[in-house]
Amino acid sequence: MSGFTVTKNLSLSAADEISSLVIEVCKRNAFKPISVCVMDTSGHAIVTKRMDNCPPTAYPKISFAKANTCVSTKASSRAYGNKYLKGKNGESVGPEVFVRVLNQITTLDGTMAAFQGGVLVRDKSSGEVVGSVGVSGAAGDEDEYCALRGVMECSIGKQLLTEPEQHSCKTMKDLLIVNDTSLTSNTVV
């Protein structure tokens, strides 16, 4: 027994590339200005960026909370919200479940978010969590789309998996280039 653990994390260079790509995806689609936070597995921000004209107070904190939700729960912020804000069949939850999620968020000093825009990032070969990306400022599905595309388009994107794997954004406008193949923005990649 060694007594040590080794944790794999996104590098500063990969985190910076992902955050820049998230912003580029946002611009390509003419979404509202966003803030992006790329986080390591221990819940520390590696890179945080805020686009010009993105409100400086709320959205950087919300993007951090979305990313933190992912590494804290090992799931996307959308999945966390679905777990506590919707029943198994999409029905409304009772107050006891809603109070539980509020208590969790309060216990973590408000650094959790129960809505879309936080994406968990895993190493494809091992399945290990290597970080997360939180985006805030556009509509929730648009935030999540930007995060997913930023991870997929980065230079190590083929080595990574995201949760969720696919987006549900219906307002994107960009043309996607994947594996040298042009795809329409409505093609699920």
Coordinates of N, CA and C in Angstrom, one line a residue:
M1 N 0.9 -1.2 0.0 CA 0.0 0.0 0.0 C 0.9 1.2 0.0
S2 N 0.7 2.1 -1.0 CA 1.5 3.3 -1.1 C 1.2 4.5 -0.2
G3 N -0.1 4.6 0.1 CA -0.5 5.7 1.0 C -0.7 7.0 0.2
F4 N -0.6 6.9 -1.1 CA -0.8 8.1 -2.0 C -1.9 7.9 -3.1
T5 N -2.5 8.9 -3.5 CA -3.4 8.9 -4.6 C -2.9 9.8 -5.7
V6 N -3.2 9.5 -6.9 CA -2.8 10.4 -8.0 C -4.1 10.8 -8.7
T7 N -4.3 12.1 -8.9 CA -5.4 12.7 -9.5 C -5.0 13.3 -10.8
K8 N -5.7 13.0 -11.9 CA -5.5 13.6 -13.2 C -6.4 14.8 -13.3
N9 N -5.8 15.9 -13.8 CA -6.6 17.2 -14.0 C -6.3 17.8 -15.3
L10 N -7.2 18.6 -15.8 CA -6.9 19.4 -17.0 C -5.7 20.3 -16.7
S11 N -4.8 20.5 -17.7 CA -3.7 21.4 -17.5 C -4.2 22.8 -17.7
L12 N -3.3 23.8 -17.2 CA -3.6 25.2 -17.5 C -3.8 25.5 -18.9
S13 N -2.9 24.9 -19.7 CA -3.0 25.1 -21.2 C -4.3 24.6 -21.8
A14 N -4.7 23.4 -21.4 CA -6.0 22.8 -21.9 C -7.2 23.6 -21.4
A15 N -7.2 24.0 -20.1 CA -8.3 24.8 -19.5 C -8.4 26.2 -20.2
D16 N -7.2 26.8 -20.5 CA -7.3 28.1 -21.2 C -7.8 27.9 -22.6
E17 N -7.4 26.9 -23.3 CA -7.9 26.6 -24.7 C -9.4 26.4 -24.6
I18 N -9.9 25.6 -23.7 CA -11.3 25.3 -23.6 C -12.1 26.6 -23.3
S19 N -11.6 27.4 -22.4 CA -12.3 28.6 -22.1 C -12.4 29.6 -23.3
S20 N -11.3 29.7 -24.0 CA -11.3 30.5 -25.2 C -12.2 30.0 -26.3
L21 N -12.3 28.6 -26.4 CA -13.2 28.0 -27.4 C -14.6 28.2 -27.0
V22 N -14.9 28.1 -25.7 CA -16.3 28.4 -25.2 C -16.7 29.8 -25.6
I23 N -15.9 30.8 -25.5 CA -16.2 32.1 -25.9 C -16.4 32.2 -27.4
E24 N -15.5 31.6 -28.1 CA -15.7 31.6 -29.6 C -17.0 31.0 -30.0
V25 N -17.4 29.9 -29.4 CA -18.7 29.3 -29.7 C -19.8 30.3 -29.4
C26 N -19.7 30.9 -28.3 CA -20.7 31.9 -28.0 C -20.8 33.0 -29.0
K27 N -19.7 33.5 -29.4 CA -19.7 34.6 -30.5 C -20.2 34.1 -31.8
R28 N -19.8 32.9 -32.2 CA -20.3 32.3 -33.5 C -21.8 32.2 -33.5
N29 N -22.4 32.0 -32.4 CA -23.8 31.8 -32.3 C -24.6 33.1 -31.9
A30 N -23.9 34.2 -31.7 CA -24.5 35.4 -31.3 C -25.3 35.3 -30.1
F31 N -24.8 34.5 -29.1 CA -25.5 34.4 -27.8 C -25.1 35.6 -27.0
K32 N -25.9 35.9 -25.9 CA -25.5 36.9 -25.0 C -24.1 36.7 -24.4
P33 N -23.4 37.7 -24.0 CA -22.0 37.6 -23.5 C -22.1 36.7 -22.2
I34 N -21.0 35.9 -22.1 CA -21.0 34.9 -21.0 C -19.7 35.0 -20.2
S35 N -19.8 34.3 -19.1 CA -18.6 34.1 -18.2 C -18.4 32.6 -18.2
V36 N -17.1 32.1 -18.2 CA -16.8 30.7 -18.2 C -15.8 30.4 -17.1
C37 N -15.9 29.3 -16.5 CA -15.0 28.8 -15.4 C -14.6 27.4 -15.7
V38 N -13.3 27.1 -15.9 CA -12.9 25.7 -16.0 C -12.2 25.4 -14.7
M39 N -12.6 24.2 -14.2 CA -12.3 23.9 -12.8 C -11.5 22.5 -12.8
D40 N -10.7 22.4 -11.8 CA -10.0 21.1 -11.6 C -10.9 20.2 -10.7
T41 N -10.4 19.0 -10.5 CA -11.2 18.0 -9.8 C -11.4 18.3 -8.3
S42 N -10.6 19.2 -7.8 CA -10.8 19.5 -6.3 C -11.6 20.8 -6.1
G43 N -12.2 21.3 -7.2 CA -13.1 22.4 -7.0 C -12.4 23.8 -7.0
H44 N -11.2 23.9 -7.6 CA -10.5 25.1 -7.7 C -10.6 25.6 -9.2
A45 N -10.8 26.8 -9.4 CA -10.8 27.4 -10.8 C -9.4 27.3 -11.3
I46 N -9.3 26.8 -12.6 CA -8.0 26.9 -13.3 C -8.0 28.2 -14.1
V47 N -9.1 28.4 -14.8 CA -9.2 29.6 -15.7 C -10.7 30.1 -15.6
T48 N -10.8 31.4 -15.4 CA -12.1 32.1 -15.4 C -12.0 33.2 -16.4
K49 N -12.9 33.3 -17.3 CA -13.0 34.5 -18.3 C -14.4 35.0 -18.3
R50 N -14.4 36.3 -18.6 CA -15.7 37.0 -18.7 C -15.7 37.8 -20.0
M51 N -16.6 37.6 -20.9 CA -16.7 38.4 -22.1 C -17.0 39.9 -21.9
D52 N -16.5 40.7 -22.7 CA -16.9 42.1 -22.7 C -18.5 42.2 -22.7
N53 N -19.0 43.1 -21.9 CA -20.4 43.3 -21.7 C -21.2 42.2 -21.0
C54 N -20.5 41.3 -20.4 CA -21.1 40.3 -19.6 C -21.2 40.9 -18.2
P55 N -22.4 40.9 -17.5 CA -22.5 41.5 -16.2 C -21.4 41.0 -15.3
P56 N -20.6 41.8 -14.6 CA -19.4 41.4 -13.9 C -19.7 40.7 -12.5
T57 N -20.9 40.9 -11.9 CA -21.1 40.4 -10.6 C -21.7 39.0 -10.6
A58 N -22.8 38.8 -11.2 CA -23.5 37.5 -11.0 C -22.9 36.4 -11.9
Y59 N -22.7 36.6 -13.2 CA -22.4 35.5 -14.1 C -21.1 34.8 -13.8
P60 N -20.0 35.5 -13.4 CA -18.8 34.8 -13.0 C -19.0 33.9 -11.8
K61 N -19.8 34.3 -10.8 CA -20.1 33.5 -9.7 C -21.0 32.3 -10.1
I62 N -21.9 32.5 -11.0 CA -22.8 31.4 -11.4 C -22.0 30.4 -12.2
S63 N -21.1 30.8 -13.1 CA -20.3 29.9 -13.9 C -19.5 29.0 -13.0
F64 N -18.9 29.7 -11.9 CA -18.1 28.9 -10.9 C -19.0 27.9 -10.2
A65 N -20.2 28.3 -9.8 CA -21.1 27.4 -9.1 C -21.5 26.2 -10.0
K66 N -21.7 26.5 -11.3 CA -22.1 25.4 -12.2 C -20.9 24.4 -12.3
A67 N -19.7 24.9 -12.5 CA -18.5 24.0 -12.6 C -18.3 23.2 -11.3
N68 N -18.5 23.9 -10.2 CA -18.3 23.3 -8.9 C -19.4 22.2 -8.6
T69 N -20.6 22.4 -9.1 CA -21.6 21.4 -9.0 C -21.2 20.1 -9.7
C70 N -20.6 20.2 -10.8 CA -20.1 19.0 -11.6 C -19.1 18.2 -10.8
V71 N -18.0 18.9 -10.4 CA -17.0 18.1 -9.7 C -17.4 17.7 -8.3
S72 N -18.4 18.4 -7.7 CA -18.9 18.0 -6.4 C -19.8 16.8 -6.4
T73 N -20.6 16.7 -7.5 CA -21.6 15.6 -7.6 C -21.2 14.5 -8.7
K74 N -20.1 14.8 -9.4 CA -19.7 13.9 -10.5 C -20.8 13.7 -11.5
A75 N -21.5 14.8 -11.8 CA -22.5 14.8 -12.8 C -22.7 16.2 -13.3
S76 N -23.4 16.4 -14.4 CA -23.6 17.8 -14.9 C -24.5 18.6 -14.0
S77 N -24.5 19.9 -14.1 CA -25.4 20.7 -13.3 C -26.9 20.5 -13.7
R78 N -27.1 20.1 -14.9 CA -28.5 19.8 -15.4 C -28.9 18.6 -14.7
A79 N -28.1 17.5 -14.6 CA -28.5 16.3 -13.9 C -28.8 16.5 -12.4
Y80 N -27.9 17.4 -11.8 CA -28.2 17.7 -10.4 C -29.5 18.4 -10.2
G81 N -29.8 19.3 -11.1 CA -31.1 20.0 -11.0 C -32.3 19.0 -11.3
N82 N -32.1 18.2 -12.3 CA -33.2 17.2 -12.6 C -33.4 16.2 -11.4
K83 N -32.4 15.9 -10.7 CA -32.5 15.0 -9.6 C -33.3 15.6 -8.5
Y84 N -33.2 16.9 -8.2 CA -33.9 17.5 -7.1 C -35.0 18.4 -7.5
L85 N -35.2 18.8 -8.7 CA -36.2 19.7 -9.0 C -37.3 19.1 -9.9
K86 N -37.1 17.8 -10.3 CA -38.1 17.1 -11.1 C -38.1 15.7 -10.6
G87 N -39.3 15.1 -10.6 CA -39.4 13.7 -10.2 C -38.9 12.8 -11.3
K88 N -38.9 11.5 -11.1 CA -38.4 10.5 -12.0 C -39.1 10.6 -13.4
N89 N -40.4 10.9 -13.4 CA -41.1 11.0 -14.6 C -41.4 12.5 -15.0
G90 N -40.6 13.4 -14.5 CA -40.7 14.8 -14.9 C -41.7 15.6 -14.1
E91 N -42.4 14.9 -13.2 CA -43.4 15.6 -12.4 C -42.7 16.5 -11.3
S92 N -43.4 17.5 -10.8 CA -42.9 18.3 -9.7 C -42.6 17.5 -8.5
V93 N -41.6 18.0 -7.8 CA -41.2 17.3 -6.5 C -41.9 18.0 -5.3
G94 N -41.9 17.3 -4.3 CA -42.5 17.8 -3.1 C -41.6 18.8 -2.4
P95 N -42.1 19.5 -1.4 CA -41.2 20.5 -0.7 C -40.1 19.9 0.1
E96 N -40.2 18.6 0.5 CA -39.1 18.0 1.2 C -37.9 17.8 0.3
V97 N -38.1 17.5 -0.9 CA -37.0 17.3 -1.9 C -36.4 18.7 -2.2
F98 N -37.2 19.7 -2.5 CA -36.8 21.0 -2.8 C -36.0 21.6 -1.6
V99 N -36.4 21.3 -0.4 CA -35.6 21.8 0.8 C -34.3 21.1 0.9
R100 N -34.2 19.9 0.5 CA -32.9 19.1 0.5 C -31.9 19.8 -0.4
V101 N -32.3 20.2 -1.6 CA -31.4 20.8 -2.6 C -31.0 22.2 -2.0
L102 N -31.9 22.9 -1.5 CA -31.6 24.2 -0.9 C -30.6 24.1 0.2
N103 N -30.8 23.1 1.1 CA -29.8 22.9 2.2 C -28.5 22.5 1.7
Q104 N -28.4 21.7 0.6 CA -27.1 21.4 0.0 C -26.4 22.6 -0.5
I105 N -27.1 23.4 -1.2 CA -26.5 24.6 -1.8 C -26.1 25.6 -0.7
T106 N -26.9 25.7 0.3 CA -26.6 26.6 1.5 C -25.4 26.1 2.2
T107 N -25.3 24.8 2.4 CA -24.1 24.2 3.1 C -22.8 24.5 2.4
L108 N -22.9 24.5 1.1 CA -21.7 24.8 0.3 C -21.6 26.3 -0.1
D109 N -22.1 27.1 0.8 CA -22.0 28.6 0.6 C -22.5 29.1 -0.7
G110 N -23.5 28.5 -1.3 CA -24.1 28.9 -2.6 C -23.3 28.6 -3.8
T111 N -22.3 27.7 -3.6 CA -21.4 27.4 -4.8 C -21.9 26.1 -5.5
M112 N -23.2 25.9 -5.6 CA -23.8 24.8 -6.4 C -24.9 25.5 -7.2
A113 N -25.2 24.9 -8.4 CA -26.2 25.4 -9.2 C -27.1 24.2 -9.8
A114 N -28.4 24.3 -9.7 CA -29.2 23.2 -10.1 C -29.9 23.5 -11.4
F115 N -29.1 23.9 -12.4 CA -29.6 24.2 -13.7 C -28.5 24.1 -14.7
Q116 N -28.9 23.9 -16.0 CA -27.9 23.6 -17.1 C -26.9 24.7 -17.2
G117 N -25.7 24.2 -17.8 CA -24.6 25.1 -18.0 C -23.3 24.6 -17.4
G118 N -23.4 23.6 -16.6 CA -22.2 23.0 -16.0 C -22.0 21.6 -16.6
V119 N -20.8 21.4 -17.2 CA -20.5 20.1 -17.9 C -19.3 19.4 -17.2
L120 N -19.5 18.2 -16.9 CA -18.4 17.4 -16.3 C -17.5 16.8 -17.4
V121 N -16.2 16.8 -17.1 CA -15.2 16.4 -18.2 C -14.5 15.2 -17.6
R122 N -14.5 14.1 -18.4 CA -13.8 12.8 -18.0 C -12.7 12.5 -19.1
D123 N -11.7 11.8 -18.6 CA -10.7 11.2 -19.5 C -11.4 10.0 -20.2
K124 N -11.3 9.9 -21.5 CA -12.0 8.9 -22.2 C -11.5 7.5 -21.9
S125 N -10.2 7.4 -21.8 CA -9.5 6.1 -21.6 C -9.8 5.4 -20.2
S126 N -9.9 6.3 -19.2 CA -10.0 5.7 -17.8 C -11.4 6.0 -17.2
G127 N -12.1 7.0 -17.8 CA -13.4 7.4 -17.2 C -13.2 8.3 -16.0
E128 N -12.0 8.6 -15.6 CA -11.7 9.5 -14.5 C -12.2 10.9 -14.8
V129 N -12.8 11.6 -13.7 CA -13.1 13.0 -13.9 C -11.8 13.8 -13.9
V130 N -11.6 14.7 -14.9 CA -10.4 15.5 -15.0 C -10.7 17.0 -14.8
G131 N -12.0 17.4 -14.7 CA -12.4 18.8 -14.5 C -13.8 19.0 -14.9
S132 N -14.1 20.3 -15.0 CA -15.5 20.7 -15.4 C -15.4 22.1 -16.0
V133 N -16.5 22.4 -16.7 CA -16.7 23.7 -17.3 C -18.0 24.2 -16.9
G134 N -18.1 25.5 -16.4 CA -19.3 26.1 -16.1 C -19.4 27.4 -16.9
V135 N -20.6 27.6 -17.5 CA -20.9 28.8 -18.4 C -22.1 29.4 -17.9
S136 N -22.2 30.8 -17.9 CA -23.4 31.5 -17.5 C -23.4 32.8 -18.2
G137 N -24.6 33.2 -18.6 CA -24.8 34.5 -19.2 C -25.8 34.5 -20.3
A138 N -25.8 33.4 -21.1 CA -26.8 33.2 -22.1 C -28.0 32.3 -21.5
A139 N -28.9 31.8 -22.4 CA -29.9 30.9 -21.9 C -29.2 29.6 -21.4
G140 N -29.8 28.9 -20.5 CA -29.2 27.7 -19.9 C -28.7 26.7 -21.0
D141 N -29.6 26.4 -21.9 CA -29.2 25.4 -23.0 C -28.1 26.0 -23.8
E142 N -28.0 27.3 -24.0 CA -26.9 27.9 -24.8 C -25.6 27.8 -24.0
D143 N -25.7 28.1 -22.7 CA -24.5 27.9 -21.8 C -24.0 26.5 -21.9
E144 N -24.8 25.5 -21.8 CA -24.4 24.2 -21.9 C -23.8 23.8 -23.2
Y145 N -24.4 24.3 -24.3 CA -23.9 24.1 -25.6 C -22.5 24.6 -25.8
C146 N -22.3 25.8 -25.3 CA -21.0 26.5 -25.4 C -19.9 25.6 -24.7
A147 N -20.3 25.2 -23.5 CA -19.3 24.3 -22.7 C -19.0 23.0 -23.4
L148 N -20.0 22.4 -23.9 CA -19.8 21.1 -24.6 C -18.9 21.3 -25.8
R149 N -19.3 22.3 -26.7 CA -18.5 22.6 -27.9 C -17.0 22.9 -27.5
G150 N -16.8 23.7 -26.5 CA -15.5 24.1 -26.1 C -14.6 22.9 -25.8
V151 N -15.2 22.0 -25.1 CA -14.5 20.7 -24.7 C -14.2 19.9 -26.0
M152 N -15.3 19.7 -26.8 CA -15.1 18.9 -28.0 C -14.2 19.5 -29.0
E153 N -14.1 20.8 -29.1 CA -13.3 21.4 -30.1 C -11.8 21.6 -29.7
C154 N -11.5 21.4 -28.4 CA -10.1 21.6 -28.0 C -9.2 20.5 -28.5
S155 N -7.9 20.8 -28.5 CA -6.9 19.9 -29.1 C -6.9 18.5 -28.5
I156 N -7.3 18.4 -27.2 CA -7.4 17.0 -26.6 C -8.9 16.5 -26.5
G157 N -9.7 17.2 -27.3 CA -11.2 16.8 -27.2 C -11.5 15.4 -27.5
K158 N -10.7 14.7 -28.4 CA -10.9 13.3 -28.7 C -10.6 12.4 -27.6
Q159 N -9.8 12.9 -26.6 CA -9.4 12.1 -25.4 C -10.4 12.3 -24.2
L160 N -11.4 13.2 -24.4 CA -12.3 13.5 -23.4 C -13.7 13.1 -23.6
L161 N -14.5 12.9 -22.5 CA -15.9 12.6 -22.6 C -16.6 13.7 -21.8
T162 N -17.8 14.1 -22.1 CA -18.5 15.1 -21.3 C -19.8 14.5 -20.8
E163 N -20.3 15.0 -19.7 CA -21.6 14.8 -19.2 C -22.3 16.1 -19.0
P164 N -23.4 16.3 -19.8 CA -24.0 15.4 -20.7 C -23.2 15.2 -21.9
E165 N -23.4 14.1 -22.7 CA -22.7 13.9 -23.9 C -23.2 14.7 -25.1
Q166 N -24.5 15.0 -25.0 CA -25.2 15.8 -26.1 C -25.9 17.0 -25.6
H167 N -26.1 17.9 -26.5 CA -26.7 19.2 -26.1 C -28.2 19.1 -26.4
S168 N -29.0 20.1 -25.9 CA -30.4 20.2 -26.2 C -30.7 21.6 -26.7
C169 N -29.7 22.3 -27.1 CA -29.8 23.7 -27.6 C -30.5 23.7 -29.0
K170 N -31.5 24.6 -29.1 CA -32.2 24.7 -30.4 C -32.0 26.0 -31.0
T171 N -31.1 26.9 -30.4 CA -30.9 28.2 -30.9 C -29.5 28.4 -31.5
M172 N -28.7 27.4 -31.6 CA -27.4 27.5 -32.2 C -27.4 27.8 -33.7
K173 N -26.4 28.5 -34.2 CA -26.4 28.9 -35.6 C -25.1 28.5 -36.3
D174 N -24.1 28.0 -35.5 CA -22.8 27.8 -36.1 C -22.7 26.6 -36.9
L175 N -21.8 26.5 -37.8 CA -21.5 25.4 -38.6 C -20.4 24.6 -37.9
L176 N -20.6 23.4 -37.7 CA -19.6 22.6 -36.9 C -18.7 21.8 -37.8
I177 N -17.4 21.8 -37.5 CA -16.4 21.1 -38.3 C -15.9 20.0 -37.3
V178 N -16.2 18.8 -37.6 CA -15.7 17.7 -36.8 C -15.1 16.6 -37.7
N179 N -13.8 16.3 -37.4 CA -13.1 15.3 -38.2 C -13.1 15.7 -39.7
D180 N -12.9 16.9 -39.9 CA -12.8 17.5 -41.3 C -14.1 17.3 -42.1
T181 N -15.2 17.1 -41.4 CA -16.5 17.0 -42.0 C -17.4 18.1 -41.6
S182 N -18.0 18.8 -42.5 CA -18.9 19.9 -42.2 C -20.2 19.4 -41.8
L183 N -20.7 19.8 -40.7 CA -22.0 19.4 -40.2 C -22.9 20.6 -40.0
T184 N -24.2 20.4 -40.1 CA -25.1 21.6 -39.8 C -25.2 21.7 -38.3
S185 N -25.6 22.8 -37.8 CA -25.7 23.0 -36.4 C -26.7 22.2 -35.7
N186 N -27.6 21.6 -36.4 CA -28.6 20.7 -35.8 C -28.2 19.3 -35.8
T187 N -27.0 18.9 -36.3 CA -26.5 17.6 -36.3 C -26.0 17.3 -34.9
V188 N -26.4 16.2 -34.3 CA -25.9 15.9 -33.0 C -24.6 15.2 -33.2
V189 N -23.5 15.7 -32.5 CA -22.2 15.2 -32.6 C -21.8 14.5 -31.3

